[in-house]
Short mmCIF file of C-alpha atoms in Angstrom, two decimals:
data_model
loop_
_atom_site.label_atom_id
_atom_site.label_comp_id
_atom_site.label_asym_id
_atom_site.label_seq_id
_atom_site.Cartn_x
_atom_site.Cartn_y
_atom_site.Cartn_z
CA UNK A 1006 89.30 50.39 29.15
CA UNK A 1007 88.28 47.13 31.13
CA UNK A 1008 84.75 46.59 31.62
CA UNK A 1009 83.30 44.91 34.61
CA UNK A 1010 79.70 42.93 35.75
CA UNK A 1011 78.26 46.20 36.05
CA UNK A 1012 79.23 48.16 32.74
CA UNK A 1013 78.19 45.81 30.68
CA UNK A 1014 75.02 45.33 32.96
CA UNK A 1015 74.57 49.10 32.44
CA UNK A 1016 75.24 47.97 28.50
CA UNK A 1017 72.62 45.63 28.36
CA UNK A 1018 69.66 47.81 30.45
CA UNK A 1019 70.30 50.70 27.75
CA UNK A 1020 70.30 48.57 24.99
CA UNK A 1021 66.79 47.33 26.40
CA UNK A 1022 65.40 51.01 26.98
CA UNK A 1023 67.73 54.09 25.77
CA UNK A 1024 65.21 56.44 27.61
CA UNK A 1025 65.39 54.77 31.17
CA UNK A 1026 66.07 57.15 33.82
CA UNK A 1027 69.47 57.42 35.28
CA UNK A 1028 67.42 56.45 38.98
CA UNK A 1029 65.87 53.39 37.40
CA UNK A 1030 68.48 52.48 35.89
CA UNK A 1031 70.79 52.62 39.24
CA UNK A 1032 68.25 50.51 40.37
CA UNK A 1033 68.70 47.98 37.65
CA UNK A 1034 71.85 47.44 38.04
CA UNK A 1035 72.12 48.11 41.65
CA UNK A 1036 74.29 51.42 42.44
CA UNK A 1037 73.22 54.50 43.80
CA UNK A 1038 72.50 57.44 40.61
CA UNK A 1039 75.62 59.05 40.96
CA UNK A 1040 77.85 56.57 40.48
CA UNK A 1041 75.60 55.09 37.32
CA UNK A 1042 75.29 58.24 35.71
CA UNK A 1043 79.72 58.73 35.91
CA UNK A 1044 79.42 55.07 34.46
CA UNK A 1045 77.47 56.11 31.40
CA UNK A 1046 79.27 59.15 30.63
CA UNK A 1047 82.52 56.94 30.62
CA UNK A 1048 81.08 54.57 28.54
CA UNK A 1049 80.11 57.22 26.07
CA UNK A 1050 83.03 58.49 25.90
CA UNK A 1051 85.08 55.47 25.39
CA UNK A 1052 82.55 54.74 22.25
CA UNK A 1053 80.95 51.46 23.96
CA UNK A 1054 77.25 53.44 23.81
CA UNK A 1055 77.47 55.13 20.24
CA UNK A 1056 73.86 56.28 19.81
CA UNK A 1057 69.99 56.80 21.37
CA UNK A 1058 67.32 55.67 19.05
CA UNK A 1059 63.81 54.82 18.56
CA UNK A 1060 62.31 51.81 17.41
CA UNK A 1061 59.38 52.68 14.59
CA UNK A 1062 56.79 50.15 13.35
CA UNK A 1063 56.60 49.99 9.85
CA UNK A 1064 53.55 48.17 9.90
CA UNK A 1065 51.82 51.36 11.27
CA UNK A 1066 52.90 53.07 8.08
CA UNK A 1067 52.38 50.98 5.30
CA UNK A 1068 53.29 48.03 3.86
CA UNK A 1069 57.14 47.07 3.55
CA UNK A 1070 59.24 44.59 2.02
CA UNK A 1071 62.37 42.86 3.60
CA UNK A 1072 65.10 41.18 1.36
CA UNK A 1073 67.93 39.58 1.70
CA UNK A 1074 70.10 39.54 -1.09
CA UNK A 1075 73.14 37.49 -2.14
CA UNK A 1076 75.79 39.38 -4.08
CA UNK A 1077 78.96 38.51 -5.86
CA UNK A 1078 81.13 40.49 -7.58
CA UNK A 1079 82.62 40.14 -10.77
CA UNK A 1080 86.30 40.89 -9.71
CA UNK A 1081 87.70 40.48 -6.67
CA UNK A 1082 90.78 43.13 -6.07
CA UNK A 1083 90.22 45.04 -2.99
CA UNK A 1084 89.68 48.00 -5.22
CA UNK A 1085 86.58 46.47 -6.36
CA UNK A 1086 85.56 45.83 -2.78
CA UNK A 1087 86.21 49.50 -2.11
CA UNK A 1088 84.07 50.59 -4.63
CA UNK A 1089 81.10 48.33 -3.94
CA UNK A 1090 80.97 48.92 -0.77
CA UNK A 1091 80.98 53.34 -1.64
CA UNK A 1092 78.50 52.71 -4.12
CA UNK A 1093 76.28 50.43 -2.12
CA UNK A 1094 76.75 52.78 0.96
CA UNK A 1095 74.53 55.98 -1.05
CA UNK A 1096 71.12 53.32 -1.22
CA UNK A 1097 68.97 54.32 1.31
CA UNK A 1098 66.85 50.86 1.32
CA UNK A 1099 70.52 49.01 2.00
CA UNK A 1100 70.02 48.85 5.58
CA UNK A 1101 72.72 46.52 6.39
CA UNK A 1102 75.61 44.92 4.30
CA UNK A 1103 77.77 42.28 5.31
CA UNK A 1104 81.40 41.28 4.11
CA UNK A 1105 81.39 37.58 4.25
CA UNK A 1106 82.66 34.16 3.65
CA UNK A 1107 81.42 31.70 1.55
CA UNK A 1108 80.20 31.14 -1.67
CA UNK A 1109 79.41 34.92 -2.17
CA UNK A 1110 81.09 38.40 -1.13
CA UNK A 1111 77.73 40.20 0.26
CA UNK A 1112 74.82 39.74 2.50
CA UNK A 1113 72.66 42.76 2.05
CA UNK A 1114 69.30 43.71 3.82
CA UNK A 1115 66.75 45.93 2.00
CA UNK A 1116 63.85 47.39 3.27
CA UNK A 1117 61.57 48.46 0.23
CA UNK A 1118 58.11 49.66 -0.34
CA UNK A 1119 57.43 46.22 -2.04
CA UNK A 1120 58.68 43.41 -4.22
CA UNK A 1121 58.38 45.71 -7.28
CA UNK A 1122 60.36 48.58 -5.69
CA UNK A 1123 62.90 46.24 -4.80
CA UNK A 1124 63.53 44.98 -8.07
CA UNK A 1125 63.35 48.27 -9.57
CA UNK A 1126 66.46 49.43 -7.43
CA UNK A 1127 68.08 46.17 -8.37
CA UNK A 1128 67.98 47.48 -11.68
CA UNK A 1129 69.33 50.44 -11.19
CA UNK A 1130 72.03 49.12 -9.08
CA UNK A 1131 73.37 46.70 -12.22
CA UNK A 1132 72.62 49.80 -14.66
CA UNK A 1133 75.14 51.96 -12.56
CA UNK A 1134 77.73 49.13 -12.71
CA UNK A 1135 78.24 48.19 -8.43
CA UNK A 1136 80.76 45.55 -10.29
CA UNK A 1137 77.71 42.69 -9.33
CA UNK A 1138 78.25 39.79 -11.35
CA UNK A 1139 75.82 37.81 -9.70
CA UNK A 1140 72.69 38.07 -7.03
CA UNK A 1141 70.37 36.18 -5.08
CA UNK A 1142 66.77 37.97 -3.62
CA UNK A 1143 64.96 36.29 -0.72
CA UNK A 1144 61.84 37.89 0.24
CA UNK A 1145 61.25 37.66 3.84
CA UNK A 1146 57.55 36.45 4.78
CA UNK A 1147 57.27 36.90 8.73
CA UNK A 1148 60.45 37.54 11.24
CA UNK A 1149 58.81 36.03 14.38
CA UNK A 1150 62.29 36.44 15.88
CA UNK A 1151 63.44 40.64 15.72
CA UNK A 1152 65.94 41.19 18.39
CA UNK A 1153 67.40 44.31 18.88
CA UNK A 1154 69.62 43.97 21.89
CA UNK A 1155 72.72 41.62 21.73
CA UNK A 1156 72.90 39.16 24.57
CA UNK A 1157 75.39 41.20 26.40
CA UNK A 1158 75.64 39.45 29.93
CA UNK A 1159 76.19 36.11 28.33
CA UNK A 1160 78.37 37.01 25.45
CA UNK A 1161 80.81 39.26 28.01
CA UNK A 1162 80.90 37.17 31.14
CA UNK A 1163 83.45 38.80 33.11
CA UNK A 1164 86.53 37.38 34.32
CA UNK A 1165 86.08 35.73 38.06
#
């Protein structure tokens, strides 16, 4: 499916605001409600919009700790990929985890209840043998830059 100015217009609003109304969001990207709404559907179905959710402040809850960790395994068949990435997959503080290059296999984000939580479930992740032979914590101190929308009109320019 080939996308055009307006999809990924219709991309980016939703992105912005998943509860906008179909009307104001015509309006956004300038087409009459019918048409929009047909767009949306369509782009649901293709898999380009995959999911609806909320945005909750932590802060309002109670204190939190971000961490980045560093991880390198010990071997490096793809079998031991595989079963990292199974056994990493069942933490519920793992919030993202990242295949990458460089001078270590995994980026991982944690969100914990503090420091001491976090390296309490470190713990228990090199206890139940993740094949780690190596990690590097840092605690985050302030994200002034949170972004939750990918820069959609300037990453997908369409074709003129």
């Amino acid at each position: 499916m080939k996308l055009d100015r307006i999809d990924i217009n219709i991309l980016a609003e939703l992105q912005k605001n998943g509860r906008i109304t179909n009307t104001d969001l015509a309006d956004a990207v300038a087409l009459s409600p019918s048409p929009c709404l047909a767009r949306v559907k369509r782009l649901e179905k293709a898999g380009y919009i995959t999911s609806y959710n909320a945005k909750i402040a932590l802060n309002k809850l109670g204190e939190t700790a971000t961490v980045f960790t560093e991880v390198t395994l010990t071997d490096h068949h793809m079998e031991d990929f595989v079963k990292f990435e199974r056994k990493i997959r069942t933490i519920d503080e793992v919030i993202e985890c990242h295949l990458i290059s460089g001078g270590y296999d995994y980026l991982l984000k944690f969100v914990t209840r503090g420091v001491t939580h976090y390296q309490t479930l470190m713990e228990e992740i090199l206890e139940q043998d993740f094949g780690i032979a190596k990690y590097f914590s840092y605690i985050v101190l302030k994200s002034p830059i949170e972004k939750l929308h990918y820069p959609l009109t300037t990453l997908f320019k369409p074709e003129k």
